[in-house]
Amino acid sequence: MLTRSPPPNNPIDRLTEAGLAWGEGTYARLAVPIGAAAFALYILLTAFTAWFMPDANWDMLPYLAIAEEGTYADPQALHDYAYETVKAGVSAGDYKALTDDGGGFRSHMTENAADFHSLLGMYRIKFLYAEVLSSLSHIVSPVEAMRLVQVFSVLLFGAITLAWLRSQYALALAPVAGAVLIMADFGDATRASTPDLLCSALFVGGLFAYVRKREAATAILLFLAFMARPDNIVFLAIFAVLLVVFRQRAWGALAGFAASFVAYFAISHWAQHPGWWPHLWFSSIEQHYNMDGFEPPFSVAAYLKAFAASVVRSVSVNSWVGVSVLALAGWYGLDRAGFRLDRRAGILLAALVLGVLAKFAVFPIHDTRIYFPNLLPPFLLLAAPLMALWGSASHGARHAAPQATSGDKS
């Protein structure tokens, strides 16, 4: 049986114990403002690094190209525009890393406009991101437009997260949300010039609207998240099926899925997307230099090899598997303790988990950024039962205090 620690015998021990007791009591009284302020500071710091310490990734080139296809119809002119724009917007060292890999893929694309143009169908499908970049490029430089999108997305993501926690009376847990974001490589996602973070901010906004039963906002935000990254159709399909099977009324989510389902085929055709298997081959099996007319026959062996390689890399290199397992462990522990999610939230949690698994099965790729939209929302859903557990434990501790101080007298 646990016994109470003996009272401190010297002034230093007494002073230390008094200091710890004061700090504990102060934090307990000010947990909400401290939590909110700490998370807000983390978001502002992350936005700062997104603008002043961006990551120069190769995908900048095709994204800038698709944003200005209407202006540069000729493949060579479009190629020259993309490369010259990036050269003007990044350091000389970064530009060399993007364009010269010793005769490999990047070196080839630097010299071959036709092959570079053939890849654009895989990027053109991210319609919303391209349109946003095109619009902002009339105000700031194209590279600065990419950074501006990232900063906006960071701030929007942080604001929605704080609003979600506030609605659950769980702002005291905001530092935990920040820790989850750190584990989920939020910083890397913010510095990369890709549509992933914009999609994540819109996605989290749509889920928050669903939890709050704001159906119109749910439909609009989930559809916009899909338009930023159409692979979200996987989650939306699973979510819609679960809502129908469990007869949960949520017309906003169903409308968002229906609109996305129709738009998926229209955008894929318009964007001249190469198709699921050629795209998977390029991303997870072998980088093909020219995607025009590239239609490799489907191979179960090649798919399984790509799947196995992505599993190994996901577990050993990336963090999304660990973050997902941690969320499941939290849900299981709270459920076993009697602090359960309500029906509406439970369906969403199931859809988020199944969505990650299904997305990996359909398109096995190891990068955490692909699954990032699904990583934080489970923890936000668990905030309410966790606060209830916290309150219950505090209440029980106050009632048990007289007995806890007696110790073992046997």
Short mmCIF file of C-alpha atoms in Angstrom, two decimals:
data_model
loop_
_atom_site.label_atom_id
_atom_site.label_comp_id
_atom_site.label_asym_id
_atom_site.label_seq_id
_atom_site.Cartn_x
_atom_site.Cartn_y
_atom_site.Cartn_z
CA MET A 1 0.00 0.00 0.00
CA LEU A 2 1.27 3.49 -0.86
CA THR A 3 2.15 5.71 2.09
CA ARG A 4 2.57 9.43 2.39
CA SER A 5 6.11 10.77 2.00
CA PRO A 6 7.72 11.86 5.28
CA PRO A 7 7.67 15.59 5.96
CA PRO A 8 10.75 17.53 4.78
CA ASN A 9 13.42 17.86 7.46
CA ASN A 10 15.53 20.74 6.16
CA PRO A 11 14.78 24.24 4.82
CA ILE A 12 15.74 23.44 1.23
CA ASP A 13 13.33 20.48 1.09
CA ARG A 14 10.56 22.57 2.63
CA LEU A 15 11.20 25.42 0.20
CA THR A 16 11.20 23.03 -2.77
CA GLU A 17 7.98 21.39 -1.66
CA ALA A 18 6.33 24.76 -1.13
CA GLY A 19 7.46 25.92 -4.57
CA LEU A 20 6.11 22.80 -6.25
CA ALA A 21 2.82 23.09 -4.40
CA TRP A 22 2.52 26.74 -5.43
CA GLY A 23 3.30 25.93 -9.07
CA GLU A 24 0.82 23.06 -9.10
CA GLY A 25 -1.91 25.17 -7.57
CA THR A 26 -1.23 28.11 -9.87
CA TYR A 27 -1.32 25.95 -12.99
CA ALA A 28 -4.50 24.24 -11.81
CA ARG A 29 -6.20 27.64 -11.45
CA LEU A 30 -4.82 29.04 -14.73
CA ALA A 31 -4.73 25.89 -16.87
CA VAL A 32 -7.14 27.31 -19.46
CA PRO A 33 -5.35 30.61 -20.21
CA ILE A 34 -1.93 28.97 -19.94
CA GLY A 35 -2.97 26.17 -22.30
CA ALA A 36 -4.52 28.53 -24.83
CA ALA A 37 -1.58 30.92 -24.72
CA ALA A 38 0.99 28.14 -25.08
CA PHE A 39 -0.80 26.65 -28.09
CA ALA A 40 -1.29 30.07 -29.69
CA LEU A 41 2.42 30.80 -29.24
CA TYR A 42 3.31 27.48 -30.86
CA ILE A 43 1.05 28.24 -33.83
CA LEU A 44 2.52 31.73 -34.26
CA LEU A 45 6.05 30.33 -34.08
CA THR A 46 5.17 27.71 -36.67
CA ALA A 47 3.66 30.35 -38.96
CA PHE A 48 6.85 32.38 -38.56
CA THR A 49 9.01 29.44 -39.65
CA ALA A 50 6.65 28.72 -42.57
CA TRP A 51 7.37 32.18 -43.94
CA PHE A 52 11.02 32.71 -43.00
CA MET A 53 12.33 29.11 -43.09
CA PRO A 54 10.42 27.40 -45.94
CA ASP A 55 11.43 24.06 -47.37
CA ALA A 56 12.33 24.16 -51.06
CA ASN A 57 10.75 20.95 -52.34
CA TRP A 58 10.67 19.78 -55.96
CA ASP A 59 6.86 19.79 -56.09
CA MET A 60 7.02 23.58 -56.13
CA LEU A 61 7.89 23.42 -59.82
CA PRO A 62 4.82 21.54 -61.13
CA TYR A 63 2.48 23.41 -58.77
CA LEU A 64 3.71 26.76 -60.03
CA ALA A 65 3.38 25.48 -63.57
CA ILE A 66 -0.25 24.40 -63.27
CA ALA A 67 -1.11 27.73 -61.65
CA GLU A 68 -0.09 29.59 -64.82
CA GLU A 69 -1.00 27.14 -67.59
CA GLY A 70 -3.55 29.62 -68.90
CA THR A 71 -0.78 32.16 -69.49
CA TYR A 72 1.87 29.84 -70.92
CA ALA A 73 0.23 27.41 -73.32
CA ASP A 74 3.48 26.15 -74.83
CA PRO A 75 5.14 23.37 -72.74
CA GLN A 76 8.61 24.85 -73.16
CA ALA A 77 7.45 28.33 -72.13
CA LEU A 78 5.62 26.89 -69.13
CA HIS A 79 8.69 24.88 -68.15
CA ASP A 80 10.92 27.94 -68.42
CA TYR A 81 8.47 30.00 -66.35
CA ALA A 82 8.32 27.45 -63.53
CA TYR A 83 12.07 26.98 -63.28
CA GLU A 84 12.92 30.67 -63.60
CA THR A 85 10.30 31.55 -60.97
CA VAL A 86 11.70 29.06 -58.48
CA LYS A 87 15.26 30.16 -59.24
CA ALA A 88 14.30 33.74 -58.40
CA GLY A 89 12.51 32.74 -55.20
CA VAL A 90 14.92 30.33 -53.47
CA SER A 91 18.62 30.32 -52.62
CA ALA A 92 21.23 29.20 -55.12
CA GLY A 93 21.95 26.09 -53.05
CA ASP A 94 18.29 25.13 -52.88
CA TYR A 95 17.83 25.66 -56.60
CA LYS A 96 20.80 23.45 -57.38
CA ALA A 97 19.36 20.71 -55.15
CA LEU A 98 16.03 20.96 -57.00
CA THR A 99 17.52 20.84 -60.49
CA ASP A 100 20.70 18.77 -60.31
CA ASP A 101 20.82 15.28 -58.82
CA GLY A 102 23.72 14.02 -60.87
CA GLY A 103 21.83 12.92 -63.97
CA GLY A 104 18.76 11.52 -62.21
CA PHE A 105 15.08 12.47 -62.28
CA ARG A 106 15.54 16.12 -61.31
CA SER A 107 18.36 16.72 -63.77
CA HIS A 108 16.28 15.16 -66.54
CA MET A 109 13.23 17.29 -65.82
CA THR A 110 15.35 20.44 -65.78
CA GLU A 111 16.37 19.77 -69.38
CA ASN A 112 13.21 18.21 -70.80
CA ALA A 113 10.10 20.38 -71.01
CA ALA A 114 7.93 17.73 -72.70
CA ASP A 115 8.53 15.14 -69.98
CA PHE A 116 7.99 17.76 -67.27
CA HIS A 117 4.70 18.76 -68.89
CA SER A 118 3.58 15.11 -68.99
CA LEU A 119 3.66 14.98 -65.17
CA LEU A 120 1.29 17.88 -64.65
CA GLY A 121 -1.89 15.79 -64.72
CA MET A 122 -0.94 14.39 -61.31
CA TYR A 123 -0.72 17.93 -59.92
CA ARG A 124 -3.44 19.64 -61.94
CA ILE A 125 -6.06 17.58 -60.11
CA LYS A 126 -5.41 19.67 -56.96
CA PHE A 127 -7.65 22.31 -58.50
CA LEU A 128 -8.27 24.59 -55.52
CA TYR A 129 -4.60 24.96 -54.63
CA ALA A 130 -3.71 25.89 -58.20
CA GLU A 131 -6.47 28.50 -58.36
CA VAL A 132 -5.43 30.05 -55.05
CA LEU A 133 -1.80 30.29 -56.20
CA SER A 134 -2.83 31.81 -59.51
CA SER A 135 -4.94 34.46 -57.77
CA LEU A 136 -2.31 35.37 -55.18
CA SER A 137 0.44 35.57 -57.82
CA HIS A 138 -1.16 38.79 -59.06
CA ILE A 139 -0.49 40.35 -55.63
CA VAL A 140 2.86 38.86 -54.56
CA SER A 141 5.53 36.80 -56.27
CA PRO A 142 4.53 33.18 -57.04
CA VAL A 143 6.95 31.72 -54.48
CA GLU A 144 5.74 34.18 -51.86
CA ALA A 145 2.18 33.17 -52.75
CA MET A 146 3.05 29.59 -51.79
CA ARG A 147 4.43 30.76 -48.46
CA LEU A 148 1.39 32.97 -47.89
CA VAL A 149 -0.92 29.98 -48.38
CA GLN A 150 1.11 28.05 -45.82
CA VAL A 151 0.99 30.86 -43.25
CA PHE A 152 -2.76 31.29 -43.74
CA SER A 153 -3.30 27.55 -43.41
CA VAL A 154 -1.25 27.38 -40.19
CA LEU A 155 -3.22 30.21 -38.60
CA LEU A 156 -6.57 28.80 -39.77
CA PHE A 157 -5.68 25.34 -38.52
CA GLY A 158 -4.64 26.72 -35.14
CA ALA A 159 -7.75 28.90 -34.78
CA ILE A 160 -10.08 25.98 -35.57
CA THR A 161 -8.25 23.73 -33.11
CA LEU A 162 -8.59 26.28 -30.32
CA ALA A 163 -12.26 26.83 -31.18
CA TRP A 164 -12.86 23.06 -31.07
CA LEU A 165 -11.17 22.71 -27.69
CA ARG A 166 -13.04 25.73 -26.34
CA SER A 167 -16.36 24.23 -27.42
CA GLN A 168 -15.50 21.13 -25.38
CA TYR A 169 -14.34 23.18 -22.36
CA ALA A 170 -10.94 21.61 -22.93
CA LEU A 171 -8.57 24.52 -23.55
CA ALA A 172 -6.47 23.18 -20.67
CA LEU A 173 -5.55 20.35 -23.05
CA ALA A 174 -4.30 22.70 -25.79
CA PRO A 175 -0.62 21.91 -24.99
CA VAL A 176 -1.44 18.22 -25.53
CA ALA A 177 -2.82 19.11 -28.97
CA GLY A 178 0.41 20.96 -29.67
CA ALA A 179 2.43 17.91 -28.63
CA VAL A 180 0.37 15.73 -30.99
CA LEU A 181 1.06 18.16 -33.84
CA ILE A 182 4.79 18.03 -33.12
CA MET A 183 4.71 14.22 -33.21
CA ALA A 184 2.69 14.37 -36.45
CA ASP A 185 5.39 16.47 -38.19
CA PHE A 186 3.23 19.58 -38.33
CA GLY A 187 6.33 21.74 -38.72
CA ASP A 188 7.46 19.85 -41.80
CA ALA A 189 4.00 20.16 -43.35
CA THR A 190 3.95 23.91 -42.78
CA ARG A 191 7.31 24.52 -44.45
CA ALA A 192 6.54 22.46 -47.56
CA SER A 193 4.99 24.25 -50.52
CA THR A 194 2.19 21.74 -51.14
CA PRO A 195 -1.61 21.73 -50.75
CA ASP A 196 -1.50 19.35 -47.78
CA LEU A 197 -1.81 21.95 -45.02
CA LEU A 198 -4.53 23.95 -46.78
CA CYS A 199 -6.47 20.71 -47.18
CA SER A 200 -5.91 19.86 -43.50
CA ALA A 201 -7.18 23.22 -42.26
CA LEU A 202 -10.34 22.99 -44.38
CA PHE A 203 -10.79 19.35 -43.39
CA VAL A 204 -10.55 20.02 -39.65
CA GLY A 205 -12.94 22.93 -40.11
CA GLY A 206 -15.44 20.63 -41.81
CA LEU A 207 -15.20 18.05 -39.03
CA PHE A 208 -15.64 20.73 -36.37
CA ALA A 209 -18.74 21.96 -38.18
CA TYR A 210 -20.05 18.37 -38.24
CA VAL A 211 -19.50 17.98 -34.49
CA ARG A 212 -21.31 21.28 -33.90
CA LYS A 213 -24.13 20.22 -36.28
CA ARG A 214 -23.51 23.10 -38.69
CA GLU A 215 -24.57 21.14 -41.74
CA ALA A 216 -24.10 23.78 -44.46
CA ALA A 217 -20.60 24.63 -43.22
CA THR A 218 -19.79 20.91 -43.03
CA ALA A 219 -20.74 20.37 -46.67
CA ILE A 220 -18.83 23.42 -47.93
CA LEU A 221 -15.63 22.85 -45.96
CA LEU A 222 -15.39 19.13 -46.66
CA PHE A 223 -15.94 19.79 -50.35
CA LEU A 224 -13.23 22.48 -50.37
CA ALA A 225 -10.85 20.10 -48.59
CA PHE A 226 -11.55 17.57 -51.33
CA MET A 227 -10.85 20.19 -54.00
CA ALA A 228 -7.47 20.85 -52.39
CA ARG A 229 -6.61 17.12 -52.26
CA PRO A 230 -9.04 14.82 -54.09
CA ASP A 231 -7.73 11.72 -52.32
CA ASN A 232 -9.98 12.80 -49.44
CA ILE A 233 -12.75 11.09 -51.40
CA VAL A 234 -11.65 7.89 -49.62
CA PHE A 235 -12.49 9.27 -46.18
CA LEU A 236 -15.69 10.92 -47.41
CA ALA A 237 -16.93 7.65 -48.90
CA ILE A 238 -16.28 5.71 -45.69
CA PHE A 239 -17.82 8.46 -43.59
CA ALA A 240 -20.95 8.52 -45.75
CA VAL A 241 -21.34 4.74 -45.56
CA LEU A 242 -21.04 4.75 -41.76
CA LEU A 243 -23.55 7.58 -41.44
CA VAL A 244 -26.05 5.67 -43.56
CA VAL A 245 -25.44 2.30 -41.87
CA PHE A 246 -25.82 3.74 -38.37
CA ARG A 247 -28.68 6.03 -39.43
CA GLN A 248 -27.02 9.17 -38.17
CA ARG A 249 -28.63 12.32 -39.54
CA ALA A 250 -25.88 14.52 -41.00
CA TRP A 251 -26.93 15.84 -44.39
CA GLY A 252 -23.93 18.18 -44.53
CA ALA A 253 -21.40 15.35 -44.61
CA LEU A 254 -23.50 13.39 -47.10
CA ALA A 255 -23.87 16.44 -49.33
CA GLY A 256 -20.12 17.05 -49.15
CA PHE A 257 -19.48 13.47 -50.24
CA ALA A 258 -22.04 13.61 -53.06
CA ALA A 259 -20.59 16.84 -54.46
CA SER A 260 -17.04 15.47 -54.17
CA PHE A 261 -17.99 12.18 -55.84
CA VAL A 262 -19.40 13.97 -58.86
CA ALA A 263 -16.52 16.43 -58.99
CA TYR A 264 -13.91 13.67 -58.75
CA PHE A 265 -14.71 12.26 -62.17
CA ALA A 266 -15.13 15.67 -63.76
CA ILE A 267 -11.83 17.00 -62.40
CA SER A 268 -9.94 13.80 -63.21
CA HIS A 269 -11.08 14.04 -66.83
CA TRP A 270 -10.38 17.77 -67.09
CA ALA A 271 -6.96 17.46 -65.43
CA GLN A 272 -5.97 14.56 -67.71
CA HIS A 273 -5.00 12.55 -64.68
CA PRO A 274 -3.11 9.41 -65.73
CA GLY A 275 -5.23 7.14 -63.53
CA TRP A 276 -4.82 5.30 -60.26
CA TRP A 277 -2.33 2.60 -61.27
CA PRO A 278 0.04 4.78 -63.37
CA HIS A 279 0.07 7.37 -60.57
CA LEU A 280 0.75 4.71 -57.94
CA TRP A 281 3.50 3.26 -60.13
CA PHE A 282 5.16 6.70 -60.39
CA SER A 283 4.87 7.46 -56.66
CA SER A 284 5.60 4.10 -55.02
CA ILE A 285 7.21 1.79 -57.58
CA GLU A 286 9.35 3.67 -60.10
CA GLN A 287 9.53 7.28 -61.29
CA HIS A 288 8.60 7.21 -64.95
CA TYR A 289 9.98 10.16 -66.88
CA ASN A 290 7.09 10.62 -69.30
CA MET A 291 3.50 9.94 -68.21
CA ASP A 292 1.88 10.59 -71.59
CA GLY A 293 0.27 7.32 -72.60
CA PHE A 294 1.97 5.47 -69.74
CA GLU A 295 -0.30 2.53 -68.90
CA PRO A 296 1.65 -0.27 -67.23
CA PRO A 297 -0.33 -3.50 -66.80
CA PHE A 298 -1.58 -4.03 -63.26
CA SER A 299 0.66 -6.36 -61.26
CA VAL A 300 -0.32 -7.86 -57.93
CA ALA A 301 3.35 -8.56 -57.21
CA ALA A 302 4.33 -4.94 -57.88
CA TYR A 303 1.48 -3.66 -55.71
CA LEU A 304 2.40 -5.96 -52.82
CA LYS A 305 6.05 -4.97 -53.10
CA ALA A 306 5.10 -1.29 -52.96
CA PHE A 307 2.73 -1.99 -50.07
CA ALA A 308 5.40 -3.82 -48.05
CA ALA A 309 8.03 -1.16 -48.70
CA SER A 310 5.61 1.59 -47.62
CA VAL A 311 4.70 -0.31 -44.45
CA VAL A 312 8.36 -0.58 -43.46
CA ARG A 313 9.03 3.09 -44.19
CA SER A 314 5.85 4.21 -42.43
CA VAL A 315 6.84 2.41 -39.24
CA SER A 316 10.57 3.14 -39.28
CA VAL A 317 10.77 6.60 -40.86
CA ASN A 318 7.43 8.38 -40.52
CA SER A 319 5.23 9.16 -37.51
CA TRP A 320 1.63 8.74 -38.67
CA VAL A 321 1.36 5.11 -37.57
CA GLY A 322 2.52 5.90 -34.04
CA VAL A 323 0.20 8.91 -33.72
CA SER A 324 -2.74 6.82 -34.95
CA VAL A 325 -1.99 4.02 -32.49
CA LEU A 326 -1.74 6.56 -29.66
CA ALA A 327 -5.20 7.91 -30.55
CA LEU A 328 -6.66 4.40 -30.57
CA ALA A 329 -5.04 3.65 -27.22
CA GLY A 330 -6.54 6.84 -25.78
CA TRP A 331 -9.98 5.95 -27.08
CA TYR A 332 -9.73 2.41 -25.71
CA GLY A 333 -8.54 3.54 -22.30
CA LEU A 334 -11.26 6.18 -21.94
CA ASP A 335 -13.92 3.75 -23.12
CA ARG A 336 -12.82 1.12 -20.62
CA ALA A 337 -12.90 3.75 -17.88
CA GLY A 338 -16.52 4.51 -18.74
CA PHE A 339 -15.93 7.84 -20.51
CA ARG A 340 -17.35 7.17 -23.96
CA LEU A 341 -17.87 9.26 -27.06
CA ASP A 342 -21.41 10.07 -28.08
CA ARG A 343 -22.82 8.35 -31.16
CA ARG A 344 -22.11 11.21 -33.55
CA ALA A 345 -18.49 11.57 -32.44
CA GLY A 346 -17.96 7.80 -32.37
CA ILE A 347 -18.98 7.47 -36.01
CA LEU A 348 -16.54 10.22 -36.96
CA LEU A 349 -13.70 8.59 -35.03
CA ALA A 350 -14.35 5.27 -36.77
CA ALA A 351 -14.38 7.02 -40.16
CA LEU A 352 -11.09 8.77 -39.43
CA VAL A 353 -9.34 5.53 -38.46
CA LEU A 354 -10.80 3.51 -41.32
CA GLY A 355 -10.07 6.39 -43.69
CA VAL A 356 -6.36 6.25 -42.92
CA LEU A 357 -6.26 2.49 -43.39
CA ALA A 358 -8.26 2.63 -46.61
CA LYS A 359 -6.16 5.47 -48.05
CA PHE A 360 -3.00 3.49 -47.39
CA ALA A 361 -4.49 0.33 -48.89
CA VAL A 362 -5.68 2.15 -52.03
CA PHE A 363 -2.49 4.16 -52.48
CA PRO A 364 0.33 2.80 -50.30
CA ILE A 365 2.70 5.69 -49.73
CA HIS A 366 4.59 6.29 -46.51
CA ASP A 367 4.67 10.09 -46.17
CA THR A 368 2.99 11.40 -43.01
CA ARG A 369 1.71 14.47 -44.88
CA ILE A 370 -0.69 12.24 -46.85
CA TYR A 371 -2.48 11.18 -43.66
CA PHE A 372 -1.97 14.37 -41.65
CA PRO A 373 -5.60 15.62 -41.99
CA ASN A 374 -6.79 12.53 -40.06
CA LEU A 375 -4.24 12.64 -37.24
CA LEU A 376 -5.30 15.45 -34.89
CA PRO A 377 -9.13 15.17 -35.06
CA PRO A 378 -9.30 11.88 -33.04
CA PHE A 379 -7.54 13.62 -30.14
CA LEU A 380 -9.92 16.59 -30.40
CA LEU A 381 -12.85 14.17 -30.24
CA LEU A 382 -11.35 12.58 -27.12
CA ALA A 383 -10.92 15.94 -25.39
CA ALA A 384 -14.42 15.93 -23.88
CA PRO A 385 -14.23 12.44 -22.30
CA LEU A 386 -10.68 13.16 -21.16
CA MET A 387 -11.82 16.33 -19.40
CA ALA A 388 -14.64 14.33 -17.81
CA LEU A 389 -12.08 11.80 -16.57
CA TRP A 390 -9.91 14.62 -15.26
CA GLY A 391 -12.85 16.14 -13.40
CA SER A 392 -13.86 12.78 -11.98
CA ALA A 393 -10.33 12.07 -10.78
CA SER A 394 -10.04 15.50 -9.14
CA HIS A 395 -13.42 15.06 -7.45
CA GLY A 396 -12.47 11.60 -6.22
CA ALA A 397 -9.10 12.78 -4.96
CA ARG A 398 -10.71 15.52 -2.85
CA HIS A 399 -13.07 12.99 -1.25
CA ALA A 400 -10.31 10.44 -0.71
CA ALA A 401 -7.78 12.89 0.75
CA PRO A 402 -8.41 12.11 4.47
CA GLN A 403 -7.89 8.39 3.90
CA ALA A 404 -4.89 8.89 1.61
CA THR A 405 -2.87 10.65 4.28
CA SER A 406 -3.21 7.98 6.93
CA GLY A 407 -0.67 5.54 5.49
CA ASP A 408 -0.21 1.90 6.36
CA LYS A 409 -0.22 1.43 10.13
CA SER A 410 0.09 -2.33 10.18
#
